[in-house]
PDB file of C-alpha atoms in Angstrom:
ATOM      1  CA  MET A   1       0.000   0.000   0.000  1.00  0.00           C
ATOM      2  CA  ILE A   2       1.184   3.513  -0.764  1.00  0.00           C
ATOM      3  CA  TYR A   3       0.461   6.547   1.411  1.00  0.00           C
ATOM      4  CA  VAL A   4       1.376  10.090   0.401  1.00  0.00           C
ATOM      5  CA  PHE A   5       1.417  13.071   2.744  1.00  0.00           C
ATOM      6  CA  ALA A   6       2.078  16.356   0.973  1.00  0.00           C
ATOM      7  CA  GLY A   7       1.905  20.009   1.910  1.00  0.00           C
ATOM      8  CA  ASP A   8       3.688  22.661   3.915  1.00  0.00           C
ATOM      9  CA  ASN A   9       2.500  21.673   7.406  1.00  0.00           C
ATOM     10  CA  ASP A  10       5.376  19.532   8.673  1.00  0.00           C
ATOM     11  CA  TYR A  11       3.800  19.067  12.096  1.00  0.00           C
ATOM     12  CA  LEU A  12       0.561  17.605  10.712  1.00  0.00           C
ATOM     13  CA  ILE A  13       2.461  15.452   8.212  1.00  0.00           C
ATOM     14  CA  ASN A  14       4.569  13.939  11.021  1.00  0.00           C
ATOM     15  CA  PHE A  15       1.450  13.582  13.180  1.00  0.00           C
ATOM     16  CA  GLU A  16      -0.394  11.687  10.412  1.00  0.00           C
ATOM     17  CA  VAL A  17       2.626   9.465   9.684  1.00  0.00           C
ATOM     18  CA  ASN A  18       3.001   8.535  13.359  1.00  0.00           C
ATOM     19  CA  ASN A  19      -0.733   7.776  13.625  1.00  0.00           C
ATOM     20  CA  LEU A  20      -0.526   5.590  10.526  1.00  0.00           C
ATOM     21  CA  ILE A  21       2.461   3.662  11.897  1.00  0.00           C
ATOM     22  CA  ASN A  22       0.619   3.101  15.198  1.00  0.00           C
ATOM     23  CA  LYS A  23      -2.510   1.978  13.316  1.00  0.00           C
ATOM     24  CA  LEU A  24      -0.547  -0.473  11.168  1.00  0.00           C
ATOM     25  CA  ASN A  25       1.295  -1.898  14.181  1.00  0.00           C
ATOM     26  CA  SER A  26      -1.942  -2.272  16.154  1.00  0.00           C
ATOM     27  CA  SER A  27      -3.307  -4.680  13.534  1.00  0.00           C
ATOM     28  CA  ASN A  28      -1.543  -7.556  15.367  1.00  0.00           C
ATOM     29  CA  GLN A  29       1.337  -7.506  12.925  1.00  0.00           C
ATOM     30  CA  TYR A  30       4.791  -6.230  13.627  1.00  0.00           C
ATOM     31  CA  PHE A  31       6.340  -4.039  10.976  1.00  0.00           C
ATOM     32  CA  ASP A  32       9.979  -3.107  10.580  1.00  0.00           C
ATOM     33  CA  VAL A  33      10.124   0.666  10.117  1.00  0.00           C
ATOM     34  CA  GLU A  34      12.805   2.130   7.891  1.00  0.00           C
ATOM     35  CA  ARG A  35      13.315   5.815   7.116  1.00  0.00           C
ATOM     36  CA  LEU A  36      15.033   6.933   3.919  1.00  0.00           C
ATOM     37  CA  ASP A  37      16.286  10.437   3.211  1.00  0.00           C
ATOM     38  CA  GLY A  38      15.925  11.639  -0.377  1.00  0.00           C
ATOM     39  CA  GLU A  39      18.961  13.898   0.036  1.00  0.00           C
ATOM     40  CA  SER A  40      21.313  10.916   0.120  1.00  0.00           C
ATOM     41  CA  LEU A  41      19.350   8.471  -2.037  1.00  0.00           C
ATOM     42  CA  SER A  42      19.546   7.577  -5.717  1.00  0.00           C
ATOM     43  CA  VAL A  43      16.877   5.878  -7.813  1.00  0.00           C
ATOM     44  CA  SER A  44      18.840   2.609  -7.918  1.00  0.00           C
ATOM     45  CA  MET A  45      19.354   2.665  -4.137  1.00  0.00           C
ATOM     46  CA  LEU A  46      15.620   3.260  -3.644  1.00  0.00           C
ATOM     47  CA  LYS A  47      14.682   0.364  -5.934  1.00  0.00           C
ATOM     48  CA  GLU A  48      17.147  -1.921  -4.176  1.00  0.00           C
ATOM     49  CA  ASN A  49      15.843  -0.936  -0.765  1.00  0.00           C
ATOM     50  CA  LEU A  50      12.186  -1.462  -1.706  1.00  0.00           C
ATOM     51  CA  ASN A  51      12.969  -4.922  -3.098  1.00  0.00           C
ATOM     52  CA  THR A  52      14.849  -6.058   0.017  1.00  0.00           C
ATOM     53  CA  TYR A  53      13.098  -8.351   2.477  1.00  0.00           C
ATOM     54  CA  SER A  54      13.303  -8.073   6.244  1.00  0.00           C
ATOM     55  CA  LEU A  55      14.874 -10.846   8.292  1.00  0.00           C
ATOM     56  CA  PHE A  56      12.835 -10.022  11.380  1.00  0.00           C
ATOM     57  CA  SER A  57       9.348  -9.318  10.083  1.00  0.00           C
ATOM     58  CA  PRO A  58       7.212 -10.381   7.118  1.00  0.00           C
ATOM     59  CA  LYS A  59       6.127  -6.771   6.541  1.00  0.00           C
ATOM     60  CA  ARG A  60       7.962  -3.446   6.376  1.00  0.00           C
ATOM     61  CA  ILE A  61       7.075   0.211   6.574  1.00  0.00           C
ATOM     62  CA  VAL A  62       9.362   2.346   4.431  1.00  0.00           C
ATOM     63  CA  ILE A  63       9.169   6.113   4.920  1.00  0.00           C
ATOM     64  CA  ILE A  64      10.710   8.298   2.228  1.00  0.00           C
ATOM     65  CA  GLU A  65      11.422  11.886   3.190  1.00  0.00           C
ATOM     66  CA  ASP A  66      12.208  14.579   0.600  1.00  0.00           C
ATOM     67  CA  LEU A  67      11.301  12.405  -2.373  1.00  0.00           C
ATOM     68  CA  ASP A  68      11.751  15.365  -4.712  1.00  0.00           C
ATOM     69  CA  LYS A  69      15.476  15.524  -3.823  1.00  0.00           C
ATOM     70  CA  ILE A  70      16.142  12.163  -5.522  1.00  0.00           C
ATOM     71  CA  LYS A  71      17.641  12.885  -8.922  1.00  0.00           C
ATOM     72  CA  ASP A  72      15.574  11.652 -11.911  1.00  0.00           C
ATOM     73  CA  ILE A  73      12.831  10.221  -9.665  1.00  0.00           C
ATOM     74  CA  SER A  74      10.007  11.647 -11.798  1.00  0.00           C
ATOM     75  CA  GLU A  75      10.744   9.312 -14.713  1.00  0.00           C
ATOM     76  CA  GLU A  76      11.168   6.192 -12.574  1.00  0.00           C
ATOM     77  CA  LEU A  77       8.519   6.604  -9.881  1.00  0.00           C
ATOM     78  CA  LYS A  78       5.615   5.181 -11.876  1.00  0.00           C
ATOM     79  CA  ASP A  79       7.516   1.902 -12.370  1.00  0.00           C
ATOM     80  CA  ILE A  80       8.620   1.835  -8.748  1.00  0.00           C
ATOM     81  CA  LEU A  81       5.065   2.247  -7.481  1.00  0.00           C
ATOM     82  CA  ARG A  82       3.648  -0.280  -9.944  1.00  0.00           C
ATOM     83  CA  ASN A  83       6.207  -2.936  -8.936  1.00  0.00           C
ATOM     84  CA  LEU A  84       6.039  -2.357  -5.179  1.00  0.00           C
ATOM     85  CA  ASP A  85       6.063  -5.602  -3.217  1.00  0.00           C
ATOM     86  CA  GLU A  86       2.935  -6.402  -1.174  1.00  0.00           C
ATOM     87  CA  SER A  87       5.003  -6.760   2.004  1.00  0.00           C
ATOM     88  CA  VAL A  88       5.948  -3.055   1.885  1.00  0.00           C
ATOM     89  CA  GLU A  89       3.810  -0.248   3.242  1.00  0.00           C
ATOM     90  CA  LEU A  90       5.317   2.819   1.554  1.00  0.00           C
ATOM     91  CA  ILE A  91       4.878   6.239   3.166  1.00  0.00           C
ATOM     92  CA  ILE A  92       5.991   9.235   1.132  1.00  0.00           C
ATOM     93  CA  LYS A  93       6.436  12.580   2.874  1.00  0.00           C
ATOM     94  CA  ALA A  94       6.357  15.183   0.120  1.00  0.00           C
ATOM     95  CA  SER A  95       6.587  18.597   1.710  1.00  0.00           C
ATOM     96  CA  GLY A  96       8.730  20.449  -0.807  1.00  0.00           C
ATOM     97  CA  ILE A  97       7.290  19.334  -4.137  1.00  0.00           C
ATOM     98  CA  ASP A  98       6.036  21.957  -6.571  1.00  0.00           C
ATOM     99  CA  LYS A  99       2.324  21.411  -7.231  1.00  0.00           C
ATOM    100  CA  ARG A 100       2.834  22.010 -10.947  1.00  0.00           C
ATOM    101  CA  SER A 101       5.419  19.250 -11.337  1.00  0.00           C
ATOM    102  CA  SER A 102       4.715  15.882 -12.920  1.00  0.00           C
ATOM    103  CA  LEU A 103       5.954  14.227  -9.724  1.00  0.00           C
ATOM    104  CA  PHE A 104       3.267  15.940  -7.625  1.00  0.00           C
ATOM    105  CA  LEU A 105       0.562  15.059 -10.152  1.00  0.00           C
ATOM    106  CA  LEU A 106       1.640  11.409 -10.097  1.00  0.00           C
ATOM    107  CA  LEU A 107       1.586  11.320  -6.298  1.00  0.00           C
ATOM    108  CA  LYS A 108      -1.805  13.010  -6.198  1.00  0.00           C
ATOM    109  CA  LYS A 109      -3.279  10.123  -8.222  1.00  0.00           C
ATOM    110  CA  GLN A 110      -2.538   7.688  -5.380  1.00  0.00           C
ATOM    111  CA  ASN A 111      -5.571   6.477  -3.423  1.00  0.00           C
ATOM    112  CA  ASN A 112      -4.119   7.394  -0.026  1.00  0.00           C
ATOM    113  CA  PHE A 113      -3.045  10.953  -0.838  1.00  0.00           C
ATOM    114  CA  LYS A 114      -3.432  13.671   1.812  1.00  0.00           C
ATOM    115  CA  GLU A 115      -2.458  17.289   1.386  1.00  0.00           C
ATOM    116  CA  LEU A 116      -1.815  19.032   4.694  1.00  0.00           C
ATOM    117  CA  LYS A 117      -1.525  22.798   4.472  1.00  0.00           C
ATOM    118  CA  LYS A 118      -0.706  25.314   7.166  1.00  0.00           C
ATOM    119  CA  LEU A 119      -3.830  26.031   9.176  1.00  0.00           C
ATOM    120  CA  SER A 120      -5.588  29.377   9.394  1.00  0.00           C
ATOM    121  CA  PRO A 121      -6.159  30.709  12.946  1.00  0.00           C
ATOM    122  CA  PHE A 122      -9.769  29.475  12.845  1.00  0.00           C
ATOM    123  CA  ASP A 123      -8.781  25.996  11.596  1.00  0.00           C
ATOM    124  CA  LEU A 124      -5.951  25.818  14.119  1.00  0.00           C
ATOM    125  CA  ALA A 125      -8.374  26.441  16.987  1.00  0.00           C
ATOM    126  CA  LYS A 126     -10.779  23.882  15.511  1.00  0.00           C
ATOM    127  CA  TRP A 127      -7.971  21.295  15.315  1.00  0.00           C
ATOM    128  CA  GLY A 128      -6.246  22.160  18.593  1.00  0.00           C
ATOM    129  CA  SER A 129      -9.189  22.021  20.962  1.00  0.00           C
ATOM    130  CA  PRO A 130     -10.077  18.329  20.335  1.00  0.00           C
ATOM    131  CA  TYR A 131      -6.351  17.449  20.303  1.00  0.00           C
ATOM    132  CA  ILE A 132      -5.911  18.933  23.771  1.00  0.00           C
ATOM    133  CA  LYS A 133      -9.003  17.081  25.054  1.00  0.00           C
ATOM    134  CA  GLU A 134      -7.820  13.761  23.587  1.00  0.00           C
ATOM    135  CA  ASN A 135      -4.573  14.142  25.506  1.00  0.00           C
ATOM    136  CA  GLY A 136      -6.273  14.738  28.849  1.00  0.00           C
ATOM    137  CA  GLY A 137      -6.208  18.540  28.908  1.00  0.00           C
ATOM    138  CA  SER A 138      -8.847  21.192  28.795  1.00  0.00           C
ATOM    139  CA  ILE A 139      -8.926  24.660  27.287  1.00  0.00           C
ATOM    140  CA  SER A 140     -11.591  27.281  26.886  1.00  0.00           C
ATOM    141  CA  THR A 141     -12.584  28.605  23.483  1.00  0.00           C
ATOM    142  CA  ALA A 142     -11.326  32.073  24.440  1.00  0.00           C
ATOM    143  CA  ASP A 143      -7.925  30.685  25.472  1.00  0.00           C
ATOM    144  CA  MET A 144      -7.687  28.611  22.314  1.00  0.00           C
ATOM    145  CA  ASN A 145      -8.429  31.677  20.193  1.00  0.00           C
ATOM    146  CA  TYR A 146      -5.831  33.653  22.156  1.00  0.00           C
ATOM    147  CA  LEU A 147      -3.170  31.048  21.438  1.00  0.00           C
TER     148      LEU A 147
END
């Protein structure tokens, strides 16, 4: 399965990725989690990594950060995604990709695509209040708006 989190809200992207990892691990399966940095990755290294099997777990979660930094990824990504092994849950964090690029358009076609933008003050209050309550805190609407 392929999950894509795009946008300029790094906090929400990391929040969603961590929730997804917890959800996948709570399904009574243990996943090896591997993080790859696009800054130091080539297309061939990415392909090799995605086709490697884990010795400790039948399933793996591979998180790719800064996908757009991988040289020549736009031409190869369609093949990589099409040939992804079923034992790999691929999470792509795409925070710096230009929305007009072919890479962004390809990622947007994925079923599990989420774009997370910076929140307006109103949306931030709407998001923050339930978050605080879920974590055992309480805050008034006036205080939330003040923050």
